[in-house]
Coordinates of C-alpha atoms and ligand atoms in Angstrom, one line a residue:
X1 CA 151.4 28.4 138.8
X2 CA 153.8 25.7 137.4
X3 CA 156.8 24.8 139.9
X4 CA 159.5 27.0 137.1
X5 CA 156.6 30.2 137.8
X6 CA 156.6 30.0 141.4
X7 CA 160.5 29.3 141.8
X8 CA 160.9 32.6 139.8
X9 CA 157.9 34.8 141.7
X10 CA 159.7 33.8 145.0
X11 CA 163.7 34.9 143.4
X12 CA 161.9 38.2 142.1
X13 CA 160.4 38.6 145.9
X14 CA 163.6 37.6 147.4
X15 CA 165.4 39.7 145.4
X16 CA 163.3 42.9 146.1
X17 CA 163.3 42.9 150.0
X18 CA 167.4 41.8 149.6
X19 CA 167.8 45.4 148.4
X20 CA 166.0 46.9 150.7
X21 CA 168.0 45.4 153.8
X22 CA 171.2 47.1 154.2
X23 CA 171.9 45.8 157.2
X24 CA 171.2 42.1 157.2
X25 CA 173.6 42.4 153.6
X26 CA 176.3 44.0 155.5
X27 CA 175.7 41.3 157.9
X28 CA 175.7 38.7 155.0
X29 CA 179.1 39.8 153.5
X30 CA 180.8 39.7 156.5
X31 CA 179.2 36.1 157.4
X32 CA 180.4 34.9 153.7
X33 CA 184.1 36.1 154.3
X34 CA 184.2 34.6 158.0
X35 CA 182.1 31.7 158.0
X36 CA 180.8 32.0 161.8
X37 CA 178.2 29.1 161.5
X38 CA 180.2 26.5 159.6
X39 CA 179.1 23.5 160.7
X40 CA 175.9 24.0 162.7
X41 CA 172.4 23.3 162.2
X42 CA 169.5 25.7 162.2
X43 CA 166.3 24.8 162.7
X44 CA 163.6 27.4 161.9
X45 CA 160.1 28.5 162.2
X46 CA 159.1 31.7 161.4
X47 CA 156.3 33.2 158.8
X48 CA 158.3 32.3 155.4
X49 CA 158.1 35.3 153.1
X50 CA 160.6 37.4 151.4
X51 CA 162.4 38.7 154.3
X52 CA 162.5 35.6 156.6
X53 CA 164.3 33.9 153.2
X54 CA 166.9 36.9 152.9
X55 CA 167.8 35.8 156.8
X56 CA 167.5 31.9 156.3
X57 CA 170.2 32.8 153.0
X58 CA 172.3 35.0 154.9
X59 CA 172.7 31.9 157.6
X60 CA 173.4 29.7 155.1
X61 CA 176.3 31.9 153.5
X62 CA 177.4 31.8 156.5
X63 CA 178.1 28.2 156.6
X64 CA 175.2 26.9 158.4
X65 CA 172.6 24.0 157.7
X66 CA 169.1 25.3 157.6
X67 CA 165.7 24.2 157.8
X68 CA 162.7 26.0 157.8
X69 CA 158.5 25.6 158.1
X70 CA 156.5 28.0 158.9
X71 CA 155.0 29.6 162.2
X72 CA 151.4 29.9 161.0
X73 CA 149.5 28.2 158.6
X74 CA 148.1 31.0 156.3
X75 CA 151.3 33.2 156.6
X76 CA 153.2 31.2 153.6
X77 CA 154.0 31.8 150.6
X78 CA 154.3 29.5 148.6
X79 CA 156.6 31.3 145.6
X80 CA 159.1 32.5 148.4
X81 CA 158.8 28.4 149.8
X82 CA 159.6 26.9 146.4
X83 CA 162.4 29.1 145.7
X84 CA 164.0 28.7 148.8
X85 CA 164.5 24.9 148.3
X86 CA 166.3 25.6 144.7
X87 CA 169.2 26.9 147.4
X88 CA 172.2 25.2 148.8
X89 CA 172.1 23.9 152.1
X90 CA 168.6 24.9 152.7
X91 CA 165.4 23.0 153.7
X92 CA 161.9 24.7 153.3
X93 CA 158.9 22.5 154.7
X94 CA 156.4 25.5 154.7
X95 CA 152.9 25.4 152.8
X96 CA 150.0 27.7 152.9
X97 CA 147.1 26.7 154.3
X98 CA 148.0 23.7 155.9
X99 CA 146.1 21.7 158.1
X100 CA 147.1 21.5 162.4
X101 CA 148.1 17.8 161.3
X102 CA 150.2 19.3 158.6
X103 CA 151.9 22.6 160.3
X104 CA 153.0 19.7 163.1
X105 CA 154.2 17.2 161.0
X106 CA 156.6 20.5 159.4
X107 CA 157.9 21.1 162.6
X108 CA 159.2 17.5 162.9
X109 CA 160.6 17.2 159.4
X110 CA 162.7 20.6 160.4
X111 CA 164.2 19.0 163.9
X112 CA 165.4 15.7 162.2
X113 CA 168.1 17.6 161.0
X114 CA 169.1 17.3 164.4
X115 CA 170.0 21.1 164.9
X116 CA 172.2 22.5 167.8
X117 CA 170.3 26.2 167.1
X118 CA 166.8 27.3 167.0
X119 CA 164.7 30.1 165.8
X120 CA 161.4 30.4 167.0
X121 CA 158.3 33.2 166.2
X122 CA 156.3 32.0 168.7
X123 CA 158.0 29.4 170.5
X124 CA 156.5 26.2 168.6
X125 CA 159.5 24.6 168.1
X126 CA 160.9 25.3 171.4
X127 CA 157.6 23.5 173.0
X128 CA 157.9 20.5 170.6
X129 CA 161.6 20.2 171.6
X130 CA 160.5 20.1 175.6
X131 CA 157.1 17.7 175.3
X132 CA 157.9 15.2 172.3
X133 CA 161.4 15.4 170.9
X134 CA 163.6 15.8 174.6
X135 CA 165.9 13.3 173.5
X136 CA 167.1 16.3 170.8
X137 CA 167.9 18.6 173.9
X138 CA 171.6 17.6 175.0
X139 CA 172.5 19.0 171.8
X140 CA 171.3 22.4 171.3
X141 CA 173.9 25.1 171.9
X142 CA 170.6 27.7 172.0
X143 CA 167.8 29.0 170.2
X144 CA 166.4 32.9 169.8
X145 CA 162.9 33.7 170.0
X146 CA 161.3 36.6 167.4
X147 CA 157.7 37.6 168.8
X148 CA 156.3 39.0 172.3
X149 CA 154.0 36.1 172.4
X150 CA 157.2 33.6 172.3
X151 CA 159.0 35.4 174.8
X152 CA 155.8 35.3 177.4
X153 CA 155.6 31.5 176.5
X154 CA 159.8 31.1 177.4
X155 CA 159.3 32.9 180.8
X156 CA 156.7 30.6 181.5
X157 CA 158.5 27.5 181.4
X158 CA 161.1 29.4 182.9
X159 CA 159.5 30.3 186.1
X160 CA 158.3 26.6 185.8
X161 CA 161.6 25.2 185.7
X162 CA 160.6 23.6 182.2
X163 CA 163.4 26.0 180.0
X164 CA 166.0 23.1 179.7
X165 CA 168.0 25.1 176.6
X166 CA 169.5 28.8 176.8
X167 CA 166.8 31.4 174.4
X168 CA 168.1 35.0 173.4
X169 CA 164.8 37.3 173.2
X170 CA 165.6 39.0 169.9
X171 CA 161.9 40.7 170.7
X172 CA 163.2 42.7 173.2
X173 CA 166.6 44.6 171.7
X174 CA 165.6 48.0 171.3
X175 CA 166.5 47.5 167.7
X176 CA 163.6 44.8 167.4
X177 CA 160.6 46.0 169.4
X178 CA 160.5 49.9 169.1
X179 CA 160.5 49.1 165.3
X180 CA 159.4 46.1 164.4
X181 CA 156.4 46.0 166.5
X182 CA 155.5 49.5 166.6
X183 CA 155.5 50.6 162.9
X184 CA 156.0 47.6 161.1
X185 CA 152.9 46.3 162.4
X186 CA 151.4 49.6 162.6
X187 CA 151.8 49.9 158.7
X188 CA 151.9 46.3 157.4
X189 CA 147.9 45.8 159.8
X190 CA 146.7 48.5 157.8
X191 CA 148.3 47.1 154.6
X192 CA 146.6 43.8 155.2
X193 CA 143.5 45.2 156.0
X194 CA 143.1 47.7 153.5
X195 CA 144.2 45.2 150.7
X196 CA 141.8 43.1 152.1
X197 CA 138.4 45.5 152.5
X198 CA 139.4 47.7 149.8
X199 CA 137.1 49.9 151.7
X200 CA 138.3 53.9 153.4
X201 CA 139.5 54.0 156.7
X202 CA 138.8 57.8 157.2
X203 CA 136.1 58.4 159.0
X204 CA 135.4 55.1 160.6
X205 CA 135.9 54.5 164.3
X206 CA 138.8 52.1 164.6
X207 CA 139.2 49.7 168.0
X208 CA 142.5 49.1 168.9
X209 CA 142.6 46.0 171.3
X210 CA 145.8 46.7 173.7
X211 CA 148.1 49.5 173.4
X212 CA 151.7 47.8 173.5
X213 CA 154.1 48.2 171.0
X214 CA 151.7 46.8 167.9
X215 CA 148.9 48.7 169.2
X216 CA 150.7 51.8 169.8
X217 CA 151.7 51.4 166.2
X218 CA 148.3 50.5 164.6
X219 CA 146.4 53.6 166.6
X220 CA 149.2 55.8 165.2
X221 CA 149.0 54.7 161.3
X222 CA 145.1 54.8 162.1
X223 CA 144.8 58.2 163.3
X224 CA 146.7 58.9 160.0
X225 CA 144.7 57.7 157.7
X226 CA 141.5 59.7 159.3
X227 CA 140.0 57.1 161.7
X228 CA 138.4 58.1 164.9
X229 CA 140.7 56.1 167.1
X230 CA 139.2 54.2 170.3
X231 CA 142.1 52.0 172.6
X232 CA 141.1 49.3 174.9
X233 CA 143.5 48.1 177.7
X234 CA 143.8 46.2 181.0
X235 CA 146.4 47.7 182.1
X236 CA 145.9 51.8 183.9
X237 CA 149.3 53.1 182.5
X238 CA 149.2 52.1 179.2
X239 CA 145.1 53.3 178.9
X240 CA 146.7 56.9 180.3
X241 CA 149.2 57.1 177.6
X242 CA 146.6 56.1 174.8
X243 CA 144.4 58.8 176.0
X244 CA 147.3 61.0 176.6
X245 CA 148.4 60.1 172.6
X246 CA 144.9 62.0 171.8
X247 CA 142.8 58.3 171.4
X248 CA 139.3 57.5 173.5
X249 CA 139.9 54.8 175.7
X250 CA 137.4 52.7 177.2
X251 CA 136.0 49.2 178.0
X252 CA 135.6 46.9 175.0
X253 CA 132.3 46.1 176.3
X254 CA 131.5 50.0 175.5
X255 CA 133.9 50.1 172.5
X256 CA 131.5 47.4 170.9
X257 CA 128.8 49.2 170.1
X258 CA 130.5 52.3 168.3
X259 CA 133.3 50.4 166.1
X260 CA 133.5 50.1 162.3
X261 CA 136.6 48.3 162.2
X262 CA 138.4 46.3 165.2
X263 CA 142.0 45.4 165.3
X264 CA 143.3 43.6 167.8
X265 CA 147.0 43.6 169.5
X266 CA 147.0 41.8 173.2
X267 CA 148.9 38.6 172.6
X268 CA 146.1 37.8 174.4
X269 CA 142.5 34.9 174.4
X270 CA 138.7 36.3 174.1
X271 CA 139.5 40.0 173.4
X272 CA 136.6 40.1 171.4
X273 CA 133.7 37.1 172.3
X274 CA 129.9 36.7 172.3
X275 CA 128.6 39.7 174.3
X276 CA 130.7 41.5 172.1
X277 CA 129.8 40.6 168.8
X278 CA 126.2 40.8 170.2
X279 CA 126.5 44.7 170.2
X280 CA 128.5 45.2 167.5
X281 CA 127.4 47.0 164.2
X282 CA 126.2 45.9 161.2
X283 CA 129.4 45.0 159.1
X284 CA 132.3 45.6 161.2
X285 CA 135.3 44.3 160.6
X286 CA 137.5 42.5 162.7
X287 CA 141.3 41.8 162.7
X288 CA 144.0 40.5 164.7
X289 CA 147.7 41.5 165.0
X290 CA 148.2 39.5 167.6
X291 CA 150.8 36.3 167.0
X292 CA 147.8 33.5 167.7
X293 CA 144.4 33.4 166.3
X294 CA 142.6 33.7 169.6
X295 CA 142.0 37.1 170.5
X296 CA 138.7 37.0 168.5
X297 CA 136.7 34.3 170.0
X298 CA 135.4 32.4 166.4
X299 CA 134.1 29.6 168.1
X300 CA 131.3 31.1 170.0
X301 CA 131.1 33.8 166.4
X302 CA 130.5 30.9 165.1
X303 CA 127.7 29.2 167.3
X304 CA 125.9 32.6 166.9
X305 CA 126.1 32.9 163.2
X306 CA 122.6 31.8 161.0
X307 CA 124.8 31.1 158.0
X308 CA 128.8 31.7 157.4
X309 CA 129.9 33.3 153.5
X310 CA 132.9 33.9 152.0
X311 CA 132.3 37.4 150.4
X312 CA 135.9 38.3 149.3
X313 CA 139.4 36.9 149.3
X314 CA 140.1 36.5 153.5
X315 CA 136.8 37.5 154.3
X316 CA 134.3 35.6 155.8
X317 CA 130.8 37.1 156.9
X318 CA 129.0 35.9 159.9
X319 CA 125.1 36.7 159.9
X320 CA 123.9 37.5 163.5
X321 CA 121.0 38.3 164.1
X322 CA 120.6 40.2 160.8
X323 CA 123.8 41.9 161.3
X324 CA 126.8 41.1 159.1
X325 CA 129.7 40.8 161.3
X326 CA 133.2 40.1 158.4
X327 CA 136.0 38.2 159.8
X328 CA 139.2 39.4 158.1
X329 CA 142.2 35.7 157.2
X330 CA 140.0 33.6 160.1
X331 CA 141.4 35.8 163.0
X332 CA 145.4 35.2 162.4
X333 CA 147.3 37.7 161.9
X334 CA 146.1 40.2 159.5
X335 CA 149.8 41.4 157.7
X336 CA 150.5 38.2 156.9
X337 CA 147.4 36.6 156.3
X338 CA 146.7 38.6 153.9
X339 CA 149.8 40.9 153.0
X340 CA 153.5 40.4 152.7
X341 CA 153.8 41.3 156.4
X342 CA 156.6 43.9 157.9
X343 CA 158.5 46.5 155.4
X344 CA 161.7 45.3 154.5
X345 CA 163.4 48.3 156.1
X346 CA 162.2 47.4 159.4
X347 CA 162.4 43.7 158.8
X348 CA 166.3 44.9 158.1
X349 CA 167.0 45.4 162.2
X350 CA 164.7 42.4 163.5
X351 CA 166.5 40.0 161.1
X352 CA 169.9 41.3 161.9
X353 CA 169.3 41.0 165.6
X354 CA 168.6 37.3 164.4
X355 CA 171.5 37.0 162.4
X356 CA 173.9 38.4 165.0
X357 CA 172.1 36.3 168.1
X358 CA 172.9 33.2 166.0
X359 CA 176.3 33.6 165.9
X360 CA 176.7 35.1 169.8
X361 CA 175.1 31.2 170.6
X362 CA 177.4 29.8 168.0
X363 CA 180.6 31.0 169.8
X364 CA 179.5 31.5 173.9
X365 CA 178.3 28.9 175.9
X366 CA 175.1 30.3 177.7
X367 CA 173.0 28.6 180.6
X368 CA 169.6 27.3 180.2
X369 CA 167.1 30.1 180.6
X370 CA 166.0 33.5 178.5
X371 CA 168.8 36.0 177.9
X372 CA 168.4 39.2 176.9
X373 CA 170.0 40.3 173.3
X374 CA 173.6 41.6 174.4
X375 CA 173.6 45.2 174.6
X376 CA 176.6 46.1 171.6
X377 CA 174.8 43.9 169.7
X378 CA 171.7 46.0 169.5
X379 CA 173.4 49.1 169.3
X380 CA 175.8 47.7 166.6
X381 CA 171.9 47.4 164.5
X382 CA 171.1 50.6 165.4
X383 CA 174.7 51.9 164.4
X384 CA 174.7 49.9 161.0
X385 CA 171.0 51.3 160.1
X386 CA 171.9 55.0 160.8
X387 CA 174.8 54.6 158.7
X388 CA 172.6 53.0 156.2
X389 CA 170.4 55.9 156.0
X390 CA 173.5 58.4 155.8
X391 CA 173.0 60.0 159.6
X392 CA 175.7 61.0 161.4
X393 CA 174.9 61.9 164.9
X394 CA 177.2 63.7 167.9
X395 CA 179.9 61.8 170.1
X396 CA 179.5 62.7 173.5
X397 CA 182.8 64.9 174.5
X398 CA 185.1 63.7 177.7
X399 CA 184.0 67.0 179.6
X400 CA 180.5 65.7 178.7
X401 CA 181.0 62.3 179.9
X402 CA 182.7 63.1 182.9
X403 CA 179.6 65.5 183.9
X404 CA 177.2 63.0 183.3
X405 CA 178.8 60.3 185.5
X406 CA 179.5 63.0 188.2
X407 CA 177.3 63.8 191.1
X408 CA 179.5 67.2 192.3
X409 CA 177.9 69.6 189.7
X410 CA 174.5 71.4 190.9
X411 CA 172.9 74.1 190.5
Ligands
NAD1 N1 151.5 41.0 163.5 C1 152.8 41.0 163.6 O1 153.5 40.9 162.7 C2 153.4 41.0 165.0 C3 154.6 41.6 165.2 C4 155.1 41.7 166.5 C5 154.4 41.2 167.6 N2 153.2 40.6 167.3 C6 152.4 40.0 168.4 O2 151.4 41.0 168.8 C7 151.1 40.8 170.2 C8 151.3 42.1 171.0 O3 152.7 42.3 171.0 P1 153.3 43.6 171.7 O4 154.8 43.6 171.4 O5 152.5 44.8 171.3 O6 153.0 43.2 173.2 P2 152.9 44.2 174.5 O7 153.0 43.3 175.6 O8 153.8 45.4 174.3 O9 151.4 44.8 174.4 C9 150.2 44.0 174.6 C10 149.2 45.0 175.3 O10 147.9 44.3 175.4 C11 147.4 44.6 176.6 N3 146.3 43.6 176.9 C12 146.5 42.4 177.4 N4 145.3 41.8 177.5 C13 144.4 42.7 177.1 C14 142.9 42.7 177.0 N5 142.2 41.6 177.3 N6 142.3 43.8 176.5 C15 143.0 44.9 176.2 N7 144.4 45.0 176.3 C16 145.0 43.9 176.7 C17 148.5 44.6 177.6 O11 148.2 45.4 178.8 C18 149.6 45.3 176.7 O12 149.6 46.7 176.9 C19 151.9 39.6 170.6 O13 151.1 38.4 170.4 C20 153.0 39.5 169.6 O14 153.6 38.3 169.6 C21 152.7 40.5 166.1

């Protein structure tokens, strides 16, 4: 595609997902009038697509500087790249399919715009910010992190005494998580993967790898579609609930032998390694949901394999053994790998929790350390997106609020 082609493929993008986020534009017309972030600096790096560029615009109508890379090196597009740099006060560093070298390099070009805000899906600019680039620190009024796996890597340094700048967890508003995680990935997996495969789900035995909010999500659109559903966990309460939820639940180790497609949702390494793949089917399929590529182990895949083929876009096909063992956008996440990632309706409340965070860091000084997102701020999302979706729902009456914060009535 020329540069004029993919400049107008990204505005046509943009300008789909823009309509279909209420919320973020209500958001963007109030930002516009008021002009909250007039002269700060946002530095950004998230998965650049459609709806990450209706957020980076709304910042910037809001009077803010903005750079932006990406947050993984096969989640770009390139369209929604180039046409974000034909806009006023914004930066876009972000290509597809960049190198380690490349991504890092990105990261660098977006903090010498000497920002005083950050937003982070996955906490890579946070961590450059702390090991190389300290000297930027003194200035950063805050930063807010998108993903589960950011948040884990924030508490870390927290514990550690490392956190040096104040992070609002956008991941954990209500607003974010319950939607976001649960049935954005839970639709936009099985997007990616049936895109991808253009082979049936029903009927096949699907492996779920962790049944948090993304895998509670992805065993729910999988039962859906007619898959025999089997969850792995590590931890006893969530491995009830799955079971409870109708799903088999065992040990991967087990889990191995019987699944045609494997999607996995831990945020955590080696969910799936050698003496896994050495049980595993002829031509299952493996995916990760998970925010790094290391929940399927390639490397020892890899050392196992006779020979390695590409045999379809985002598929690669290890032979083991004389099994065929496919490897779905090399392990990284599979929505945006290789589809266009959340619904934009969903996207609508995690990018307004953004949005909102940004200015609550612009106008209150906050102490070093993770915050959680401010309580009216979620419910103001959750408020906006009902009202959105033309629901009204009860007020609670003074008799009902005095009996709820009363202790005299009984039986
Ligand atoms: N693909 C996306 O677009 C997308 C969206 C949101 C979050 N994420 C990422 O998905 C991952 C999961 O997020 P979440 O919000 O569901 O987290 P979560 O903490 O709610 O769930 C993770 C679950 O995995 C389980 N687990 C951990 N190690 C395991 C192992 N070895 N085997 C089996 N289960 C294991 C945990 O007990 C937990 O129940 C994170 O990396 C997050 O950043 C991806």
């Amino acid at each position: 595609m020329s540069e004029k082609e993919l400049i107008e493929s990204g505005d046509m993008k943009i300008g789909w997902v823009r309509n279909h986020m209420p919320v973020l534009s209500i958001i963007r017309d109030n930002f516009e009038r008021e002009q909250p972030l007039k002269g700060h600096k946002i530095a950004m790096a998230l998965h650049v697509e459609a709806k990450t560029a209706a957020l980076v615009e709304t910042l910037a109508i809001g009077g803010a500087e903005v750079a932006i890379t990406g947050c993984n090196p096969l989640s770009t597009q390139d369209d929604v790249s180039a046409a974000l740099n034909t806009r006023d006060n914004i930066d876009c560093y972000a290509k597809y399919d960049c190198c380690g070298d490349e991504y890092y390099e990105a990261i660098d070009k977006v903090l010498d715009m000497k920002p005083d805000i950050t937003i982070d899906d996955g906490a890579d600019l946070i961590f450059k910010l702390h090991t190389e680039r300290q000297d930027m620190l003194p200035e950063i009024l805050g930063g807010c992190e998108e993903t589960t796996t950011g948040i884990h890597r924030l508490k870390a340094m927290e514990k550690d005494g490392a956190l040096k700048m104040p992070v609002i967890a956008v991941n954990d508003a209500m607003t974010k998580f319950l939607f976001d995680n649960r049935y954005g990935t839970g639709q936009s997996s099985w997007d990616g993967i049936m895109r991808t495969t253009n082979l049936l789900v029903a009927g096949k035995t699907v492996v779920i790898g962790g049944y948090g909010w993304c895998g509670k999500g992805a065993a729910m659109r999988a039962s859906g579609l007619g898959a025999d559903v089997v969850v792995t966990e590590i931890d006893p309460i969530r491995a009830l609930e799955a079971r409870m939820d109708g799903h088999r639940v065992m040990s991967m180790t087990e889990a191995a032998k019987y699944g045609d497609i494997f999607v996995t949702t831990t945020g955590n390494v080696d969910v799936l390694t050698r003496k896994h793949f050495e049980v595993m089917k002829d031509g299952a399929i493996l995916a990760n949901s998970g925010h790094f590529n290391v929940e399927i182990n390639l490397e020892e895949l890899t050392a196992m394999a006779g020979s390695i083929n590409i045999v379809r876009k985002n598929i690669k096909e290890y032979n083991v053994a004389g099994r065929r063992i496919n490897v779905l956008a090399d392990g990284r996440l599979v929505n945006l790998a290789a589809g266009d990632g959340h619904p934009a309706e969903v996207m609508d409340m995690s990018f307004a929790n953004q949005a909102q965070c940004v200015k609550y860091i612009a106008e209150n000084k906050l102490e070093a350390g993770v915050h959680p997102v401010p309580r009216d701020l979620d419910i103001h999302v959750a408020e906006l997106k009902l009202k959105s979706l033309g629901i009204e729902i009860d007020e609670l009456e003074s008799h009902q609020t005095e009996y709820l914060e009363g202790w005299e009535c009984g039986t």
